[in-house]
Short mmCIF file of C-alpha atoms and ligand atoms in Angstrom, two decimals:
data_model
loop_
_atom_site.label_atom_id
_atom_site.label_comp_id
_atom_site.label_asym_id
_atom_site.label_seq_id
_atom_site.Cartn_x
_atom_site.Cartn_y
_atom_site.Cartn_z
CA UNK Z 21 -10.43 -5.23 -20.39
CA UNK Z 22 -11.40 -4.03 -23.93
CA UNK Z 23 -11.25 -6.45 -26.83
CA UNK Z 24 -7.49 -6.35 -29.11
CA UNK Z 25 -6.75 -8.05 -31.97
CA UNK Z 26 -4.09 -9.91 -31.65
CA UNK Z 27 -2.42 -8.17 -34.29
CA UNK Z 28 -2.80 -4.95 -32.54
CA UNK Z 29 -0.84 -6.56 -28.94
CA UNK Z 30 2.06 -7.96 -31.38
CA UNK Z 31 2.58 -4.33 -32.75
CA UNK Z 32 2.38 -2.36 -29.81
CA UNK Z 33 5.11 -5.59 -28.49
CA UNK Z 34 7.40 -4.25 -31.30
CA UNK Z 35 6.44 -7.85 -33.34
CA UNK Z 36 5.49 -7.54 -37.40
CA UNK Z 37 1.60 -8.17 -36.78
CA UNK Z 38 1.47 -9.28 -40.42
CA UNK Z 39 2.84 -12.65 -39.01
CA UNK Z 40 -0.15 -13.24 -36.63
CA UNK Z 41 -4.05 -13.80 -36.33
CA UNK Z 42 -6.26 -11.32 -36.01
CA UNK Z 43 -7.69 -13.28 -32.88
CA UNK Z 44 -9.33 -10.99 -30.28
CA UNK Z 45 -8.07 -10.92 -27.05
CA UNK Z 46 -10.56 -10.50 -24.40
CA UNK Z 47 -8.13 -10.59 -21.23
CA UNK Z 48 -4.08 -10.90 -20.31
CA UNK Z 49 -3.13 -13.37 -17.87
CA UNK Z 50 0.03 -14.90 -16.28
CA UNK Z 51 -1.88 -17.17 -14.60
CA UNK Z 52 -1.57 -20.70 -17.46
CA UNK Z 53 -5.18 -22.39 -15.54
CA UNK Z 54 -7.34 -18.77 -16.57
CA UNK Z 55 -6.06 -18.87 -19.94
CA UNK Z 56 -8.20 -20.30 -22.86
CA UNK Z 57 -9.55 -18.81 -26.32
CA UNK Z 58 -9.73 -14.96 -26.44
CA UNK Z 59 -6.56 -15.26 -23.49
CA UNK Z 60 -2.93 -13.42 -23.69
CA UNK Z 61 -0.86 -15.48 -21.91
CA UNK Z 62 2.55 -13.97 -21.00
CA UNK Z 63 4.59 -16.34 -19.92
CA UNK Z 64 7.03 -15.14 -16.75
CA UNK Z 65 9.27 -16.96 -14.78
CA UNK Z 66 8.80 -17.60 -11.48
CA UNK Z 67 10.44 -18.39 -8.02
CA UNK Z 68 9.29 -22.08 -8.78
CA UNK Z 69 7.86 -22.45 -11.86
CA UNK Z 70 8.66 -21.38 -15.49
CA UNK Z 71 5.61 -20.83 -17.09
CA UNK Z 72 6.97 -21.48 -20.21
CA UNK Z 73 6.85 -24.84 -20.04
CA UNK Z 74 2.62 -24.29 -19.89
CA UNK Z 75 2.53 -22.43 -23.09
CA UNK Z 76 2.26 -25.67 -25.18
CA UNK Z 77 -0.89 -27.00 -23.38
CA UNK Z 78 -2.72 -22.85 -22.75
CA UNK Z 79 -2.16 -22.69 -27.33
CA UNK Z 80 -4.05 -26.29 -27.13
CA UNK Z 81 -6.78 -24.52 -25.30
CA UNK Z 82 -6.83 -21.70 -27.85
CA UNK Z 83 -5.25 -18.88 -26.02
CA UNK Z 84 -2.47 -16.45 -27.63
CA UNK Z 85 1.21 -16.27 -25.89
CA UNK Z 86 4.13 -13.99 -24.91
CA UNK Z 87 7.44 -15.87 -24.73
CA UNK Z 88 11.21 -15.28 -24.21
CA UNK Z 89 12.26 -18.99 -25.48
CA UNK Z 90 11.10 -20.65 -28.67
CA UNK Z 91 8.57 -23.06 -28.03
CA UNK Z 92 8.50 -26.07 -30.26
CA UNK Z 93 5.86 -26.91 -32.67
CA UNK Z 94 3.70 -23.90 -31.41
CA UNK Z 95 2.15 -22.37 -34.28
CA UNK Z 96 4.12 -18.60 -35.14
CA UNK Z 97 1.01 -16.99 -35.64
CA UNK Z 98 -0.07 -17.37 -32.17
CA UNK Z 99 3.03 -17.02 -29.85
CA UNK Z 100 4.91 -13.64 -30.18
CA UNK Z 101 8.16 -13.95 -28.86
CA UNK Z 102 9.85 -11.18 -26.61
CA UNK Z 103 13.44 -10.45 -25.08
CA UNK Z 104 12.07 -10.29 -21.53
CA UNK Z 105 8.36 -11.20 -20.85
CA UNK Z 106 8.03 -9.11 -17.52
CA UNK Z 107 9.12 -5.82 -19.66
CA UNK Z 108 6.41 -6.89 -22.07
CA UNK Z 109 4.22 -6.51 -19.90
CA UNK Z 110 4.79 -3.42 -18.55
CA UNK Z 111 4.87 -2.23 -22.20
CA UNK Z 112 1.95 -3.53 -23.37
CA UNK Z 113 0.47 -2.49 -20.18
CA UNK Z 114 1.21 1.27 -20.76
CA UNK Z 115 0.55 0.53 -24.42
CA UNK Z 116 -2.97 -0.26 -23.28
CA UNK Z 117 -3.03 2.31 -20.46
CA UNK Z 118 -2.64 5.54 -23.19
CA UNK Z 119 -6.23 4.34 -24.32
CA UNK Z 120 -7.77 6.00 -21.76
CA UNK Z 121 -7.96 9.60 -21.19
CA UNK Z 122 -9.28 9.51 -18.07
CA UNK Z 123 -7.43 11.32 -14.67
CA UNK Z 124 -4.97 8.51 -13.13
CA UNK Z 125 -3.75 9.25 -9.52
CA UNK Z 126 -0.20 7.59 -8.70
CA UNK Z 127 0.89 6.78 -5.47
CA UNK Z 128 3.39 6.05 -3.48
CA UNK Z 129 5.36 6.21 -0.19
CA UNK Z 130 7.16 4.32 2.18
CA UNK Z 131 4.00 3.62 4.53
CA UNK Z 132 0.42 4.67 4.25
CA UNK Z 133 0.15 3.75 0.48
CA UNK Z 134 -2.90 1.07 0.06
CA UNK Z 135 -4.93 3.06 3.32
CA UNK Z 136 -4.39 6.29 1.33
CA UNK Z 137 -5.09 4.59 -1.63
CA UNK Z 138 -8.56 2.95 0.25
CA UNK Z 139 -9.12 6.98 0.89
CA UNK Z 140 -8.42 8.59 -2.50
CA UNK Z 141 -11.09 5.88 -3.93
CA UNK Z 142 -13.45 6.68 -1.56
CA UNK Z 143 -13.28 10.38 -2.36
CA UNK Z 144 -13.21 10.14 -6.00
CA UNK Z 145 -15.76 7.20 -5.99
CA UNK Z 146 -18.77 10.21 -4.84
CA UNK Z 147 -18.26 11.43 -8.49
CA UNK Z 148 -16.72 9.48 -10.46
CA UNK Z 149 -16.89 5.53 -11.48
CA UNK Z 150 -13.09 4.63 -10.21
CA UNK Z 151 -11.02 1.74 -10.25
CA UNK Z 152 -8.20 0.99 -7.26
CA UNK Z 153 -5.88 -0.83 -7.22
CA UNK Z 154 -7.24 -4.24 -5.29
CA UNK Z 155 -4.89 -5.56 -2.71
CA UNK Z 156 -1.06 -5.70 -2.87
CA UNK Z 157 -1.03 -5.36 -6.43
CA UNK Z 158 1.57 -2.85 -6.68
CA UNK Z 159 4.68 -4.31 -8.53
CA UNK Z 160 5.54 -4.62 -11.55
CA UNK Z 161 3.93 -7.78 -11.98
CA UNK Z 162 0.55 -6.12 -10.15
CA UNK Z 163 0.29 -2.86 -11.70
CA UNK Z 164 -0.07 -4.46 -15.20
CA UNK Z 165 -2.30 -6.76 -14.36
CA UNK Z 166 -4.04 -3.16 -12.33
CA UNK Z 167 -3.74 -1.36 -16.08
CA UNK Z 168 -5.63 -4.09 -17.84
CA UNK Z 169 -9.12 -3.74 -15.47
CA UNK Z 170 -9.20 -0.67 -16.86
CA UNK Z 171 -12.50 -0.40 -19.79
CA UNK Z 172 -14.20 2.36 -21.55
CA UNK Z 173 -16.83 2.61 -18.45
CA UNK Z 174 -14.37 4.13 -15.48
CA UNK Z 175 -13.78 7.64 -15.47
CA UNK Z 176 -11.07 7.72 -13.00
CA UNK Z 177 -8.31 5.17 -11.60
CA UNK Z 178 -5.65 5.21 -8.64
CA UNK Z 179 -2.54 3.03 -8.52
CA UNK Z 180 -0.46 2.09 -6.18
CA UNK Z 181 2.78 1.83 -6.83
CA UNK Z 182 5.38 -0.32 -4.33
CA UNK Z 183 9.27 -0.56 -4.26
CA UNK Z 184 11.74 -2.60 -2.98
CA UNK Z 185 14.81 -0.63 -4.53
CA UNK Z 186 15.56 1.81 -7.96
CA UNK Z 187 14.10 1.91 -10.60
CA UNK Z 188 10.86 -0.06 -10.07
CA UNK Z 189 8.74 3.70 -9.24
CA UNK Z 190 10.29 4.30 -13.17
CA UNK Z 191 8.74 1.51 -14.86
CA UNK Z 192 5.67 1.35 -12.66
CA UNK Z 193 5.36 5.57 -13.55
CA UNK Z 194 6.13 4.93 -17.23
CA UNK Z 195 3.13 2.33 -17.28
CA UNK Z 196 0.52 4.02 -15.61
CA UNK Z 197 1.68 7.55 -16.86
CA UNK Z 198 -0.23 9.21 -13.87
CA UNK Z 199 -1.34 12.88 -13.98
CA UNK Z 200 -1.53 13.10 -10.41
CA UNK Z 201 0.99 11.96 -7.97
CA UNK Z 202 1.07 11.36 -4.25
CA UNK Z 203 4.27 10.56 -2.03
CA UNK Z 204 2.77 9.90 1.39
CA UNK Z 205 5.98 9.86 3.15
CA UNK Z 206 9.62 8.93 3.06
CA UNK Z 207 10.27 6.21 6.01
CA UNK Z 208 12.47 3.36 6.27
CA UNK Z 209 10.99 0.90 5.16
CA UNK Z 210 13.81 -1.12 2.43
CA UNK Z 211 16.17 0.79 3.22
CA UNK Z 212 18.25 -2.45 3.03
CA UNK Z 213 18.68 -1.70 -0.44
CA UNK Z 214 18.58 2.02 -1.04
CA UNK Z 215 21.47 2.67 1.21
CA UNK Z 216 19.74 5.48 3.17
CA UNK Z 217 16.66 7.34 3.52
CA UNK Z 218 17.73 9.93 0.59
CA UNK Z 219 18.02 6.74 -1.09
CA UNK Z 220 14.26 6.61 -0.56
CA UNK Z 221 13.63 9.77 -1.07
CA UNK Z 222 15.24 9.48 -4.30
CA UNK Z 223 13.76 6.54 -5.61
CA UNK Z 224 9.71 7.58 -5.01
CA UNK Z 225 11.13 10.82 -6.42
CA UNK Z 226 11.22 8.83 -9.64
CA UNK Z 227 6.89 8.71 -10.00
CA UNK Z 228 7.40 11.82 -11.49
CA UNK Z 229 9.22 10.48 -14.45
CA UNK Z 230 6.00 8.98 -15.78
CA UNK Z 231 4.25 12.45 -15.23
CA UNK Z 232 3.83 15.58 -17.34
CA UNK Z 233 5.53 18.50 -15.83
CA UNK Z 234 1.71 20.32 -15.48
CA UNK Z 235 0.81 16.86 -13.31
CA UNK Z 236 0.31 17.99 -9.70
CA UNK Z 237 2.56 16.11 -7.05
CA UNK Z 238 0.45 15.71 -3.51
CA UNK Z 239 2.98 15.48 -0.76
CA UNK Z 240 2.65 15.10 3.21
CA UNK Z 241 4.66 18.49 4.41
CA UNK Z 242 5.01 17.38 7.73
CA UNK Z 243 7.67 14.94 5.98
CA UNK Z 244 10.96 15.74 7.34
CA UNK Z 245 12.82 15.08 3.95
CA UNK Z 246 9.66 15.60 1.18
CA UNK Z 247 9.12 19.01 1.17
CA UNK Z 248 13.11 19.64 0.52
CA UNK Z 249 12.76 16.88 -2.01
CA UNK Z 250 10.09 18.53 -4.05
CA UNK Z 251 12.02 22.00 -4.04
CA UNK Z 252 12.62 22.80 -7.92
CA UNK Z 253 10.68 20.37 -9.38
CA UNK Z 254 8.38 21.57 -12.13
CA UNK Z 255 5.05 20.03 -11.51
CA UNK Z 256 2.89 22.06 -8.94
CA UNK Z 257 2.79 20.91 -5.45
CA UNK Z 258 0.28 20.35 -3.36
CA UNK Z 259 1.31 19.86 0.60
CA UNK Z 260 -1.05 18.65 3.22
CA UNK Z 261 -0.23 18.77 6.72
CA UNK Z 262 -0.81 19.21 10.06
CA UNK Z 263 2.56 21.72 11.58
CA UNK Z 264 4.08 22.33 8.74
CA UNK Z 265 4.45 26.22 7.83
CA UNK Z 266 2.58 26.16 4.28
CA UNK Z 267 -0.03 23.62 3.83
CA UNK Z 268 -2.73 24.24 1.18
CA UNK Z 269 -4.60 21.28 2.99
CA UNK Z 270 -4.60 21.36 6.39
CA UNK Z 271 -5.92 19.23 9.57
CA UNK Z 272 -6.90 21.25 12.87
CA UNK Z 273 -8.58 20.87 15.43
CA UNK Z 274 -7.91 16.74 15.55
CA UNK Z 275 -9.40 15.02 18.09
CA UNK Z 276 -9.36 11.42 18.68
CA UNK Z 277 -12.97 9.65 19.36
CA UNK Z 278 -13.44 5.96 20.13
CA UNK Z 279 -13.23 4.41 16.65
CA UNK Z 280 -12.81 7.53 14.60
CA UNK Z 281 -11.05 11.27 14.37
CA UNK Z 282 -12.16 13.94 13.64
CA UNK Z 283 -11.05 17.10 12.69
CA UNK Z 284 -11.45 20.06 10.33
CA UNK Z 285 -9.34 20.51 6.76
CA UNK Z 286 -8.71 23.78 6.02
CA UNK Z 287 -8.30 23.60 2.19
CA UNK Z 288 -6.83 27.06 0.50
CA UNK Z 289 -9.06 28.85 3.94
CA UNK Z 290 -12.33 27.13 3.30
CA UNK Z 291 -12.90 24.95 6.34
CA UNK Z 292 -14.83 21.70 6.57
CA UNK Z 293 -15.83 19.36 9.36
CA UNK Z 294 -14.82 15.45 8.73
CA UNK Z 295 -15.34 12.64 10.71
CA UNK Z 296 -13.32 9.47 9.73
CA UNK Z 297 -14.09 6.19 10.91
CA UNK Z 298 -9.58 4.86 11.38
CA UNK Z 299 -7.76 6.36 14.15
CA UNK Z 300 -4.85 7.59 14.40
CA UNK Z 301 -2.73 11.01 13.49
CA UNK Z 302 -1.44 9.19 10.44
CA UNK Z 303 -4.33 8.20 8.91
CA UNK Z 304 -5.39 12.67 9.45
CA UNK Z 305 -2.36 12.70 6.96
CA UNK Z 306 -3.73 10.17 4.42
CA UNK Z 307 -7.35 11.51 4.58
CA UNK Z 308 -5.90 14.88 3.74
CA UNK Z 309 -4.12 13.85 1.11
CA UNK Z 310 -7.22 12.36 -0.27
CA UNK Z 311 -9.12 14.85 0.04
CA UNK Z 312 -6.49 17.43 -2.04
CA UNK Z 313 -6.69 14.74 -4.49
CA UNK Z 314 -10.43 15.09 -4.71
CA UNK Z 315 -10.08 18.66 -4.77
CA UNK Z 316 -7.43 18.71 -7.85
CA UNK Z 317 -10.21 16.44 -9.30
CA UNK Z 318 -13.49 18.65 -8.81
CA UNK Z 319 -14.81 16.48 -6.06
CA UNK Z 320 -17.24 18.88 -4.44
CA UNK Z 321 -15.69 19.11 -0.49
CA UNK Z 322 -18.83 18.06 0.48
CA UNK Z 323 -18.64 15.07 -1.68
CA UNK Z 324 -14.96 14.49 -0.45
CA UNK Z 325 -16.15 14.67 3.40
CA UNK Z 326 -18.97 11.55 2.41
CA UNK Z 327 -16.36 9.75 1.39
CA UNK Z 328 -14.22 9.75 3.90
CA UNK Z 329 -17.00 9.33 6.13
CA UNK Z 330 -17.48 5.91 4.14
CA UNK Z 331 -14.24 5.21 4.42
CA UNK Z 332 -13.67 1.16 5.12
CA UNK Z 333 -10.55 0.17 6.89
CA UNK Z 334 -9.53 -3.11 5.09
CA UNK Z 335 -7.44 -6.01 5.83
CA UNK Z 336 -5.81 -6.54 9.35
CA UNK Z 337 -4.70 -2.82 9.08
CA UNK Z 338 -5.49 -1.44 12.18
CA UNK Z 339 -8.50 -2.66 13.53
CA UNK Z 340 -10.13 -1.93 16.53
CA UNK Z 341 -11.98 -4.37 18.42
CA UNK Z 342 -13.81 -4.46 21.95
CA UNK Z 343 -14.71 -7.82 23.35
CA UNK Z 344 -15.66 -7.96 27.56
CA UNK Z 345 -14.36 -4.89 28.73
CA UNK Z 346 -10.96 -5.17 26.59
CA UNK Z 347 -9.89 -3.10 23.87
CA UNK Z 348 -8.03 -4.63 21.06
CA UNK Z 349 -5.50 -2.84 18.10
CA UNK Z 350 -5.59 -5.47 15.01
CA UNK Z 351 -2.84 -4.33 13.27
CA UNK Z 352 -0.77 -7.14 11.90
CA UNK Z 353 -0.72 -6.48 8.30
CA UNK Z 354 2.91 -5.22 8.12
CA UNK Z 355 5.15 -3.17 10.40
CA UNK Z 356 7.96 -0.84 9.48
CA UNK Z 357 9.54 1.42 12.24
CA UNK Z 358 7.29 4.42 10.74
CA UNK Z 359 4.15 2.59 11.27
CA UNK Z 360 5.03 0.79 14.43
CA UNK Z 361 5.32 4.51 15.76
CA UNK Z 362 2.28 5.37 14.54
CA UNK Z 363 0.45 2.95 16.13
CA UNK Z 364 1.86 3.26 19.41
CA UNK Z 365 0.41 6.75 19.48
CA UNK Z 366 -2.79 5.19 18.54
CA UNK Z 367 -2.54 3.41 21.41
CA UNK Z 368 -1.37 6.18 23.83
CA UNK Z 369 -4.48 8.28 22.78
CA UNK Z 370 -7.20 5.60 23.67
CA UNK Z 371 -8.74 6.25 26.75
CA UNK Z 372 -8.20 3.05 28.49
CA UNK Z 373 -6.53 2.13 31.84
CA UNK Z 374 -3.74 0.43 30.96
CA UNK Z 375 -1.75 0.25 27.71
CA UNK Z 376 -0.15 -2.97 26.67
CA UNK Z 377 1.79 -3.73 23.48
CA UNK Z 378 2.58 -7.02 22.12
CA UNK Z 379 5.39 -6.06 19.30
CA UNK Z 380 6.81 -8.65 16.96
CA UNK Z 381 9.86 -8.33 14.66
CA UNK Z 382 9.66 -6.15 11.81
CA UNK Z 383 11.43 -7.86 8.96
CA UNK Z 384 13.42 -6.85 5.53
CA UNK Z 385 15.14 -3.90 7.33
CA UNK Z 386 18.64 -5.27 7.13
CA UNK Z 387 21.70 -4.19 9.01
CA UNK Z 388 19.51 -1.25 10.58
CA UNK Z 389 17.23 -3.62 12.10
CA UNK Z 390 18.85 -3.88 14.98
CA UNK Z 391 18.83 -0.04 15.29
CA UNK Z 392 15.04 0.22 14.99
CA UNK Z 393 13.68 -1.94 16.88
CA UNK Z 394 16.05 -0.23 19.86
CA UNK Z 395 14.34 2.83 18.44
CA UNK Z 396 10.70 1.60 18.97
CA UNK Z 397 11.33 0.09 22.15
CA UNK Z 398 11.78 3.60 23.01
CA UNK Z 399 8.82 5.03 21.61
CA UNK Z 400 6.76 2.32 23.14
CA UNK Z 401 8.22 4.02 26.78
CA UNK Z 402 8.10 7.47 25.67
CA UNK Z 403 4.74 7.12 24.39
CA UNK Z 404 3.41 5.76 27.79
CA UNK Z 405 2.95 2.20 27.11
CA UNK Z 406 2.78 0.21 30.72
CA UNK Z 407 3.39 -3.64 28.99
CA UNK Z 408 5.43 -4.49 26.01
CA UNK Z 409 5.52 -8.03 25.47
CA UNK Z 410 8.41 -8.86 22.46
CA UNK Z 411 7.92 -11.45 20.24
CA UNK Z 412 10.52 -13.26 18.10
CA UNK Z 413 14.36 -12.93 17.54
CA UNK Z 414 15.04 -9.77 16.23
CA UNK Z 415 12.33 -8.89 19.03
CA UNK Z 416 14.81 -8.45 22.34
CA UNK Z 417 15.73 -5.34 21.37
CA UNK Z 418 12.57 -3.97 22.27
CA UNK Z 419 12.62 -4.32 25.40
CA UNK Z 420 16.21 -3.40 25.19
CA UNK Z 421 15.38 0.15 23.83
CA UNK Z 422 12.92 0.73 26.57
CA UNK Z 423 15.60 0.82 29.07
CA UNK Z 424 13.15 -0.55 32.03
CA UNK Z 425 10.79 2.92 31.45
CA UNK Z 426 8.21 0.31 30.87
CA UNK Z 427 7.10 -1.35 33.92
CA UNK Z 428 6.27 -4.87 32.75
CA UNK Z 429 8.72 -5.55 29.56
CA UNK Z 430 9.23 -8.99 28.29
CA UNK Z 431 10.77 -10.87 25.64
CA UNK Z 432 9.00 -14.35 24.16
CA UNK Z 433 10.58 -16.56 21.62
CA UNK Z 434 7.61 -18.58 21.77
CA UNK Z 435 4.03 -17.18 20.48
CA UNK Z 436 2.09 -19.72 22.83
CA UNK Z 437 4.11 -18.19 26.09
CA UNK Z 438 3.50 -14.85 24.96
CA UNK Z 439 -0.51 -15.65 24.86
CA UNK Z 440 -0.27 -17.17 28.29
CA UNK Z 441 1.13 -14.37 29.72
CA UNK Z 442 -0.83 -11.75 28.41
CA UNK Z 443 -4.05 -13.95 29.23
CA UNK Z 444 -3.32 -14.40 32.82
CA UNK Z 445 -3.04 -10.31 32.99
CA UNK Z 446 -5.35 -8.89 31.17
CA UNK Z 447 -8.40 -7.11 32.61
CA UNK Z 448 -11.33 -4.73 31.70
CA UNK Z 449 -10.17 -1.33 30.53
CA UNK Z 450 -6.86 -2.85 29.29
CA UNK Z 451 -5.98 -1.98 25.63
CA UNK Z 452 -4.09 -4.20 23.78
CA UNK Z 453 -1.76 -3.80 20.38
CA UNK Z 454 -0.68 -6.25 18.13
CA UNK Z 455 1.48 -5.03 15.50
CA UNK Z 456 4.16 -7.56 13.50
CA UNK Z 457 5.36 -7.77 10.00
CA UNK Z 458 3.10 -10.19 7.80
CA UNK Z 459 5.87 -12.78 8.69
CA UNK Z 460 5.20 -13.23 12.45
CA UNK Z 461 1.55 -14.15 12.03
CA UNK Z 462 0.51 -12.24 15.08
CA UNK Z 463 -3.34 -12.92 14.28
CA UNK Z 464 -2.98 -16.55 15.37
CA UNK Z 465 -2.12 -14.57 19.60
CA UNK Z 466 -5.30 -12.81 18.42
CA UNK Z 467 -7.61 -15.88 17.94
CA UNK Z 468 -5.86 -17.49 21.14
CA UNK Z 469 -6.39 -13.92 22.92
CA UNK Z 470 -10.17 -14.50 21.48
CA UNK Z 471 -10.79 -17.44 22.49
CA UNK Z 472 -9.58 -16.79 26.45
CA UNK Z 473 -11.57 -13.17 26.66
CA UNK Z 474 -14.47 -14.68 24.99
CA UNK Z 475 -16.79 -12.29 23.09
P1 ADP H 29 1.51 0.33 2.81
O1 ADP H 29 0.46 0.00 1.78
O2 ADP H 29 2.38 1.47 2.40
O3 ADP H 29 2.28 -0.86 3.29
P2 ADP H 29 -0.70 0.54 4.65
O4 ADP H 29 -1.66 1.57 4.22
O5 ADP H 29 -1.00 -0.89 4.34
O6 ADP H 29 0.75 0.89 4.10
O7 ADP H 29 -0.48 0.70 6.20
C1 ADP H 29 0.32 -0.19 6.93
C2 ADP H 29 0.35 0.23 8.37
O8 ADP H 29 1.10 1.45 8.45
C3 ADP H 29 -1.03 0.55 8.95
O9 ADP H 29 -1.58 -0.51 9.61
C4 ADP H 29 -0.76 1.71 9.88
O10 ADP H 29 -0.39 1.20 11.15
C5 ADP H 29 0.46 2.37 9.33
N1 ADP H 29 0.22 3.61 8.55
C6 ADP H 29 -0.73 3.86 7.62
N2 ADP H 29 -0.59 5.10 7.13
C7 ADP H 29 0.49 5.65 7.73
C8 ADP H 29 1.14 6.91 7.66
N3 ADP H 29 0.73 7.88 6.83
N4 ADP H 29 2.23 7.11 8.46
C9 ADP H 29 2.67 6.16 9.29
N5 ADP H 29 2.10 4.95 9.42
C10 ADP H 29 1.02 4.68 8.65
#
């Protein structure tokens, strides 16, 4: 972050600065153990803890403060006081944000957001010095914190923005005030509390809020609800795709390889070879999406194509792994119906003998849980799967929705069972998929998979 005087933060807060120091800030923190002189610390409630009751003991240590409730016998000209902390953030966020007139990519979808995100960065990195958004942080707690790595040395930055219902895409657009967008896709994924899928639709809709109407908005055409969603919107569109009619980036020619795909983009009729080291159709989509970002940005497509060559899966997001014979899908990061499907067409296209998929419950999906995992128990049959082993409550209706079209389809309630079984039947040319929400802890069947198979 670049130096503010105090002063400066309590204006752009809506405070008189006349009433404060003119300290400089170095960095903004929510965290009370970083903060000490030269610290902002803005003081948000928690689940557990209100941080307000540190703001005594981060003054004694010489830092500055944001607070919502008077704090007694803190001195006035270091504590500037704030309706709600969490929307002074965001403001001072955007406030800080607007010193930077450098091209900001937004993004956002229902799945596909941080491994597009992984991709745009990798593009944009061949030219220019870029900052990403690092891990989950994605909320309006995240992207803040995102806004403030920013300094006078990057030349380019992409966001990630995440939602769990309306209005949050608003706020998190208003901060980072991209002038590009990207909407990977419109899933299901919380649709608990948007009531439907044009729910969803509706509420990534509002990135473009934050956006000037000349902003481009990237969107996957092969969508079946974006590219109605985008009709009549001012900003320009750019659609990538694979079968849809009009794409001005397009994958052909996709072939799937051992630990890579590769394929051909056909930007605007100019044609270029890429190899990408992820499988998978869905991550095609998010490497062309990337790459139209790149383009938008005057990325040279040869300079786009490195990059997604260099490309580094991260996480547990879909891994692959080969240990004696046995191929293994790490993919235990998070699951959503949309993503579940995805990767049970990774699995179909791996040339293996025998497919086997070990599915846990995906969580937060409400009263239409029960609905999708019926619905992936049928893609896991229709997409040629010859083992599904079930894990966890919600779980049974896996195997339910395969409606015995897989051979060998069981239900566990217990994880050390499950391991058991799939131990005493796996054997070479087997591949094996583990795909959960972050909940289920599917890695721990992964080390006890590990440690049967050996290396
Ligand atoms: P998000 O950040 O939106 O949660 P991730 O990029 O972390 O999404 O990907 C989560 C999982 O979703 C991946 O492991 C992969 O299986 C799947 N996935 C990634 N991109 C897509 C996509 N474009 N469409 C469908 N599934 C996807």
């Amino acid at each position: 972050m670049e130096s503010m005087k105090l002063t400066e933060i309590a204006s752009a807060l809506g405070a008189d600065p006349e009433n404060y120091t003119a300290a400089e800030i170095t960095g903004v923190t929510l965290d009370s153990r970083e903060a000490g002189e030269g610290s902002l610390f803005i003081a948000v409630k928690g689940d557990r803890f209100d941080a307000h009751d540190f703001v005594p003991d981060v003054l004694a240590r010489g830092a500055a403060a944001v607070c919502e409730r008077k704090i007694d016998g803190a001195s006035p000209d270091r504590v500037i006081y704030v309706p709600d902390t969490r929307r002074a953030l965001l403001r001072l966020a955007k406030y800080y944000r607007a010193k930077f007139d450098i091209p900001v990519v937004g993004l956002t979808g229902s799945v596909g957001k941080t491994t597009t995100k992984e991709m745009v960065a990798a593009v944009l990195s061949q030219k220019y010095k870029t900052l990403a958004t690092q891990g989950n942080f994605n909320n309006e707690i995240g992207l803040p914190k995102m806004c403030f790595k920013l300094d006078s040395s990057y030349e380019a930055a992409v966001f990630e923005m995440g939602m769990s219902g309306f209005g949050e895409i608003s706020r998190l657009t208003d901060t980072a005030r991209p002038t590009i967008g990207i909407i990977t896709n419109i899933g299901v994924s919380h649709i608990e509390m948007l009531g439907s899928r044009e729910g969803i639709l509706k509420a990534k809709m509002e990135i473009l809020e934050g956006m000037p109407d000349s902003a481009p908005l990237i969107i996957n055409g092969d969508n079946d609800l974006l590219p109605k969603g985008v009709e009549g919107i001012p900003n320009p569109v750019v659609v990538c795709g694979i079968t849809c009619k009009e794409a001005d980036c397009r994958a052909e020619n996709i072939r799937q390889l051992q630990d890579s795909m590769s394929f051909v983009i056909n930007y605007r009729g100019s044609r270029y070879d890429v190899n990408l080291p992820a499988v998978g159709m869905h991550n095609v989509y998010n490497a062309c999406i990337a790459f139209a970002c790149g383009m938008l940005l005057n990325v040279t497509p040869e300079q786009a194509v490195r990059g997604l060559s260099e490309y580094v899966p991260t996480g547990m997001r879909q891994k692959i792994v080969r240990k004696n014979g046995i191929t293994v899908i790490e993919d235990c990061y998070n699951a959503s119906p949309d993503s579940i499907k995805a990767s049970l067409r990774v699995l179909r296209d791996l040339d293996c003998s025998r497919r086997i998929a070990v599915l846990g419950d995906m969580k937060e999906l409400g009263s239409y849980s029960r609905a999708a995992h019926l619905e992936c128990g049928a893609e896991a049959a229709a997409n040629g799967t010859d083992v599904l082993l079930a894990y966890g409550p919600e779980a049974a209706a896996y195997v339910e929705g395969a409606e015995g079209k897989i051979p060998t389809a069981l239900h566990f309630d217990d994880k050390r069972e499950l391991v058991m079984k799939l131990c005493s039947m796996l054997r070479e040319g087997d591949a094996v998929l583990f795909k959960a929400s972050r909940a289920m802890k599917l890695e721990e069947a992964i080390e006890s998979v590990y440690e049967v198979i050996g290396e």
